[in-house]
Every structure is written in C-alpha cells, then in structure tokens.
C-alpha cells in the first residue's frame, strides 16, 4: 500500500513539473533590462540588447516593475504612457528625443509613484490643453 501511495505522489509531482510551464505560456521574468532602438523591430525583437524593440511604447508594455527600458539615441515618433515601477532611460537629451507629432501629450503619467522614472530625453511636438509635453495626474 505504501508503494502505491508513493507511486501516486511521484506521478503527481511529475505532472506538476510538466504543467508548470507549457509551451506557449509566458513565464514571469525577473526584473531586468529591456532595450529599444530605432533600428529594432516590435514584431521580431525580444527586447534584448542584440534584438531590441523599435518603439518605446513596446518596451514599456513588455517591462515589469523593477525593469529599466534603455532607449538608444534617435528620434522616436510616438506618444508614451509610463508604467508603475519602470524606469525609461534615454541615451541623453542631446541625442534622444520623443516627437509627439502634435497628437496629444507626448508622455502620460497617471497614478505613479517615484519608482517610475523618465530621464535622458528631449520631448517635442506635444499638443494638449493641459500637459502637451507631459501630462501628470496623481503622480510623484
């Protein structure tokens, strides 16, 4: 009887290990780095330094709290929304810009604490009644 119980326990543990990560399921990554470059690709990129995303927004979408989105020098034509706990770091305001093409606030920050950061960018061409360059609501 003990052998039978042990056999079921071993089978249950093996099944649990197999079911822990099924093909096609995403595994929660540890906090780290996400990379973006104008030469990257949002469809085939994986956010690594060697295979970056093309848009800052994609990098933010894929980042989790504790990650840093490293943005290479260049001009990024987009509007972005910051995410809690994510640092968005440009290569420097003199070489990295976000151009909002007058399509609202270039950067939006809603309900974020001081763990969300944006640095190293020039923000251009925002257009909104409030917060054309950056709109902050209840944020640190």
PDB file of C-alpha atoms in Angstrom:
ATOM      1  CA  UNK A   1       0.000   0.000   0.000  1.00  0.00           C
ATOM      2  CA  UNK A   2       2.893   2.385   0.808  1.00  0.00           C
ATOM      3  CA  UNK A   3       4.436   1.704  -2.608  1.00  0.00           C
ATOM      4  CA  UNK A   4       1.137   2.559  -4.302  1.00  0.00           C
ATOM      5  CA  UNK A   5       0.785   5.823  -2.347  1.00  0.00           C
ATOM      6  CA  UNK A   6       4.393   6.733  -3.110  1.00  0.00           C
ATOM      7  CA  UNK A   7       3.795   5.979  -6.802  1.00  0.00           C
ATOM      8  CA  UNK A   8       0.805   8.331  -6.920  1.00  0.00           C
ATOM      9  CA  UNK A   9       2.791  11.040  -5.126  1.00  0.00           C
ATOM     10  CA  UNK A  10       5.675  10.702  -7.586  1.00  0.00           C
ATOM     11  CA  UNK A  11       3.241  10.815 -10.522  1.00  0.00           C
ATOM     12  CA  UNK A  12       1.517  13.913  -9.106  1.00  0.00           C
ATOM     13  CA  UNK A  13       4.857  15.696  -8.627  1.00  0.00           C
ATOM     14  CA  UNK A  14       5.994  14.798 -12.150  1.00  0.00           C
ATOM     15  CA  UNK A  15       2.701  16.046 -13.631  1.00  0.00           C
ATOM     16  CA  UNK A  16       3.017  19.267 -11.631  1.00  0.00           C
ATOM     17  CA  UNK A  17       6.503  19.836 -13.016  1.00  0.00           C
ATOM     18  CA  UNK A  18       5.290  19.215 -16.565  1.00  0.00           C
ATOM     19  CA  UNK A  19       2.331  21.548 -16.160  1.00  0.00           C
ATOM     20  CA  UNK A  20       4.386  24.305 -14.536  1.00  0.00           C
ATOM     21  CA  UNK A  21       5.420  25.690 -17.947  1.00  0.00           C
ATOM     22  CA  UNK A  22       3.519  24.573 -21.004  1.00  0.00           C
ATOM     23  CA  UNK A  23       4.667  25.553 -24.499  1.00  0.00           C
ATOM     24  CA  UNK A  24       3.275  28.948 -25.448  1.00  0.00           C
ATOM     25  CA  UNK A  25       2.855  30.112 -21.850  1.00  0.00           C
ATOM     26  CA  UNK A  26       4.780  33.134 -20.680  1.00  0.00           C
ATOM     27  CA  UNK A  27       6.906  32.832 -17.588  1.00  0.00           C
ATOM     28  CA  UNK A  28       7.161  35.886 -15.317  1.00  0.00           C
ATOM     29  CA  UNK A  29      10.661  37.256 -15.813  1.00  0.00           C
ATOM     30  CA  UNK A  30      12.850  38.645 -13.088  1.00  0.00           C
ATOM     31  CA  UNK A  31      13.265  42.422 -13.152  1.00  0.00           C
ATOM     32  CA  UNK A  32      15.937  43.467 -15.610  1.00  0.00           C
ATOM     33  CA  UNK A  33      16.583  45.415 -18.738  1.00  0.00           C
ATOM     34  CA  UNK A  34      14.564  45.997 -21.887  1.00  0.00           C
ATOM     35  CA  UNK A  35      16.194  47.592 -24.930  1.00  0.00           C
ATOM     36  CA  UNK A  36      14.760  49.873 -27.623  1.00  0.00           C
ATOM     37  CA  UNK A  37      16.478  51.243 -30.749  1.00  0.00           C
ATOM     38  CA  UNK A  38      15.235  52.948 -33.905  1.00  0.00           C
ATOM     39  CA  UNK A  39      16.762  50.011 -35.797  1.00  0.00           C
ATOM     40  CA  UNK A  40      14.850  47.452 -33.698  1.00  0.00           C
ATOM     41  CA  UNK A  41      11.639  45.599 -34.548  1.00  0.00           C
ATOM     42  CA  UNK A  42       8.465  45.361 -32.467  1.00  0.00           C
ATOM     43  CA  UNK A  43       7.372  42.136 -34.206  1.00  0.00           C
ATOM     44  CA  UNK A  44      10.582  40.112 -34.215  1.00  0.00           C
ATOM     45  CA  UNK A  45      12.517  41.855 -31.448  1.00  0.00           C
ATOM     46  CA  UNK A  46      12.692  40.337 -27.985  1.00  0.00           C
ATOM     47  CA  UNK A  47      13.848  43.422 -26.116  1.00  0.00           C
ATOM     48  CA  UNK A  48      17.427  42.254 -25.604  1.00  0.00           C
ATOM     49  CA  UNK A  49      20.426  44.437 -26.425  1.00  0.00           C
ATOM     50  CA  UNK A  50      21.076  42.331 -29.525  1.00  0.00           C
ATOM     51  CA  UNK A  51      17.439  42.249 -30.683  1.00  0.00           C
ATOM     52  CA  UNK A  52      15.744  45.428 -29.389  1.00  0.00           C
ATOM     53  CA  UNK A  53      12.203  46.683 -29.867  1.00  0.00           C
ATOM     54  CA  UNK A  54      11.667  49.619 -32.217  1.00  0.00           C
ATOM     55  CA  UNK A  55       9.276  51.704 -30.125  1.00  0.00           C
ATOM     56  CA  UNK A  56       9.476  52.928 -26.557  1.00  0.00           C
ATOM     57  CA  UNK A  57       5.817  52.038 -26.058  1.00  0.00           C
ATOM     58  CA  UNK A  58       6.526  48.360 -26.878  1.00  0.00           C
ATOM     59  CA  UNK A  59       9.434  48.357 -24.430  1.00  0.00           C
ATOM     60  CA  UNK A  60       7.192  49.790 -21.715  1.00  0.00           C
ATOM     61  CA  UNK A  61       4.446  47.267 -22.493  1.00  0.00           C
ATOM     62  CA  UNK A  62       6.888  44.369 -22.086  1.00  0.00           C
ATOM     63  CA  UNK A  63       8.595  45.751 -18.963  1.00  0.00           C
ATOM     64  CA  UNK A  64       7.586  44.814 -15.433  1.00  0.00           C
ATOM     65  CA  UNK A  65       8.074  46.760 -12.220  1.00  0.00           C
ATOM     66  CA  UNK A  66      11.782  46.962 -11.460  1.00  0.00           C
ATOM     67  CA  UNK A  67      12.840  46.933 -15.127  1.00  0.00           C
ATOM     68  CA  UNK A  68      14.729  49.668 -16.945  1.00  0.00           C
ATOM     69  CA  UNK A  69      13.824  50.402 -20.566  1.00  0.00           C
ATOM     70  CA  UNK A  70      17.086  51.538 -22.202  1.00  0.00           C
ATOM     71  CA  UNK A  71      16.375  53.727 -25.224  1.00  0.00           C
ATOM     72  CA  UNK A  72      19.183  54.187 -27.760  1.00  0.00           C
ATOM     73  CA  UNK A  73      19.948  57.533 -29.371  1.00  0.00           C
ATOM     74  CA  UNK A  74      17.496  58.608 -32.062  1.00  0.00           C
ATOM     75  CA  UNK A  75      14.122  60.232 -32.633  1.00  0.00           C
ATOM     76  CA  UNK A  76      11.067  58.197 -31.643  1.00  0.00           C
ATOM     77  CA  UNK A  77       7.805  59.389 -33.206  1.00  0.00           C
ATOM     78  CA  UNK A  78       5.199  58.270 -30.690  1.00  0.00           C
ATOM     79  CA  UNK A  79       3.273  59.114 -27.562  1.00  0.00           C
ATOM     80  CA  UNK A  80       4.017  57.004 -24.495  1.00  0.00           C
ATOM     81  CA  UNK A  81       2.328  56.142 -21.219  1.00  0.00           C
ATOM     82  CA  UNK A  82       4.586  55.444 -18.270  1.00  0.00           C
ATOM     83  CA  UNK A  83       4.152  52.317 -16.134  1.00  0.00           C
ATOM     84  CA  UNK A  84       4.499  51.821 -12.380  1.00  0.00           C
ATOM     85  CA  UNK A  85       7.969  50.831 -11.229  1.00  0.00           C
ATOM     86  CA  UNK A  86       9.507  51.118 -14.710  1.00  0.00           C
ATOM     87  CA  UNK A  87      12.463  53.409 -15.460  1.00  0.00           C
ATOM     88  CA  UNK A  88      12.621  54.755 -19.026  1.00  0.00           C
ATOM     89  CA  UNK A  89      16.188  55.856 -19.688  1.00  0.00           C
ATOM     90  CA  UNK A  90      17.197  57.662 -22.888  1.00  0.00           C
ATOM     91  CA  UNK A  91      20.783  57.889 -24.143  1.00  0.00           C
ATOM     92  CA  UNK A  92      20.813  61.616 -23.310  1.00  0.00           C
ATOM     93  CA  UNK A  93      18.603  64.619 -24.009  1.00  0.00           C
ATOM     94  CA  UNK A  94      21.045  65.862 -26.647  1.00  0.00           C
ATOM     95  CA  UNK A  95      20.736  62.641 -28.716  1.00  0.00           C
ATOM     96  CA  UNK A  96      17.392  61.029 -27.783  1.00  0.00           C
ATOM     97  CA  UNK A  97      14.001  62.610 -28.423  1.00  0.00           C
ATOM     98  CA  UNK A  98      10.334  61.673 -28.400  1.00  0.00           C
ATOM     99  CA  UNK A  99       8.294  63.518 -31.041  1.00  0.00           C
ATOM    100  CA  UNK A 100       4.558  63.501 -30.326  1.00  0.00           C
ATOM    101  CA  UNK A 101       3.563  64.891 -33.769  1.00  0.00           C
ATOM    102  CA  UNK A 102       1.050  67.200 -32.041  1.00  0.00           C
ATOM    103  CA  UNK A 103      -1.161  64.198 -31.245  1.00  0.00           C
ATOM    104  CA  UNK A 104      -1.811  64.961 -27.566  1.00  0.00           C
ATOM    105  CA  UNK A 105       0.518  64.660 -24.595  1.00  0.00           C
ATOM    106  CA  UNK A 106       3.839  63.130 -25.592  1.00  0.00           C
ATOM    107  CA  UNK A 107       4.292  61.455 -22.184  1.00  0.00           C
ATOM    108  CA  UNK A 108       1.448  60.487 -19.836  1.00  0.00           C
ATOM    109  CA  UNK A 109       1.887  59.578 -16.167  1.00  0.00           C
ATOM    110  CA  UNK A 110      -1.210  58.676 -14.155  1.00  0.00           C
ATOM    111  CA  UNK A 111      -1.166  57.422 -10.572  1.00  0.00           C
ATOM    112  CA  UNK A 112       2.560  56.623 -10.456  1.00  0.00           C
ATOM    113  CA  UNK A 113       4.947  56.863  -7.527  1.00  0.00           C
ATOM    114  CA  UNK A 114       8.628  57.823  -7.598  1.00  0.00           C
ATOM    115  CA  UNK A 115       9.707  54.344  -8.766  1.00  0.00           C
ATOM    116  CA  UNK A 116       8.537  55.238 -12.283  1.00  0.00           C
ATOM    117  CA  UNK A 117      11.124  57.491 -13.915  1.00  0.00           C
ATOM    118  CA  UNK A 118      11.781  59.174 -17.252  1.00  0.00           C
ATOM    119  CA  UNK A 119      15.256  60.584 -17.965  1.00  0.00           C
ATOM    120  CA  UNK A 120      17.577  61.383 -20.844  1.00  0.00           C
ATOM    121  CA  UNK A 121      15.078  62.677 -23.418  1.00  0.00           C
ATOM    122  CA  UNK A 122      14.064  65.816 -25.252  1.00  0.00           C
ATOM    123  CA  UNK A 123      10.271  65.916 -25.585  1.00  0.00           C
ATOM    124  CA  UNK A 124       8.936  67.707 -28.696  1.00  0.00           C
ATOM    125  CA  UNK A 125       5.713  68.425 -30.568  1.00  0.00           C
ATOM    126  CA  UNK A 126       3.163  67.782 -27.866  1.00  0.00           C
ATOM    127  CA  UNK A 127      -0.237  69.389 -28.170  1.00  0.00           C
ATOM    128  CA  UNK A 128      -2.871  69.240 -25.474  1.00  0.00           C
ATOM    129  CA  UNK A 129      -4.927  71.715 -23.457  1.00  0.00           C
ATOM    130  CA  UNK A 130      -3.077  70.514 -20.354  1.00  0.00           C
ATOM    131  CA  UNK A 131       0.258  68.743 -20.450  1.00  0.00           C
ATOM    132  CA  UNK A 132       1.272  68.900 -24.110  1.00  0.00           C
ATOM    133  CA  UNK A 133       4.802  67.717 -23.366  1.00  0.00           C
ATOM    134  CA  UNK A 134       3.991  65.644 -20.297  1.00  0.00           C
ATOM    135  CA  UNK A 135       0.673  65.075 -18.564  1.00  0.00           C
ATOM    136  CA  UNK A 136       0.936  64.109 -14.882  1.00  0.00           C
ATOM    137  CA  UNK A 137      -2.071  63.112 -12.824  1.00  0.00           C
ATOM    138  CA  UNK A 138      -1.697  61.971  -9.205  1.00  0.00           C
ATOM    139  CA  UNK A 139       1.935  61.080  -9.855  1.00  0.00           C
ATOM    140  CA  UNK A 140       5.057  61.639  -7.814  1.00  0.00           C
TER     141      UNK A 140
END
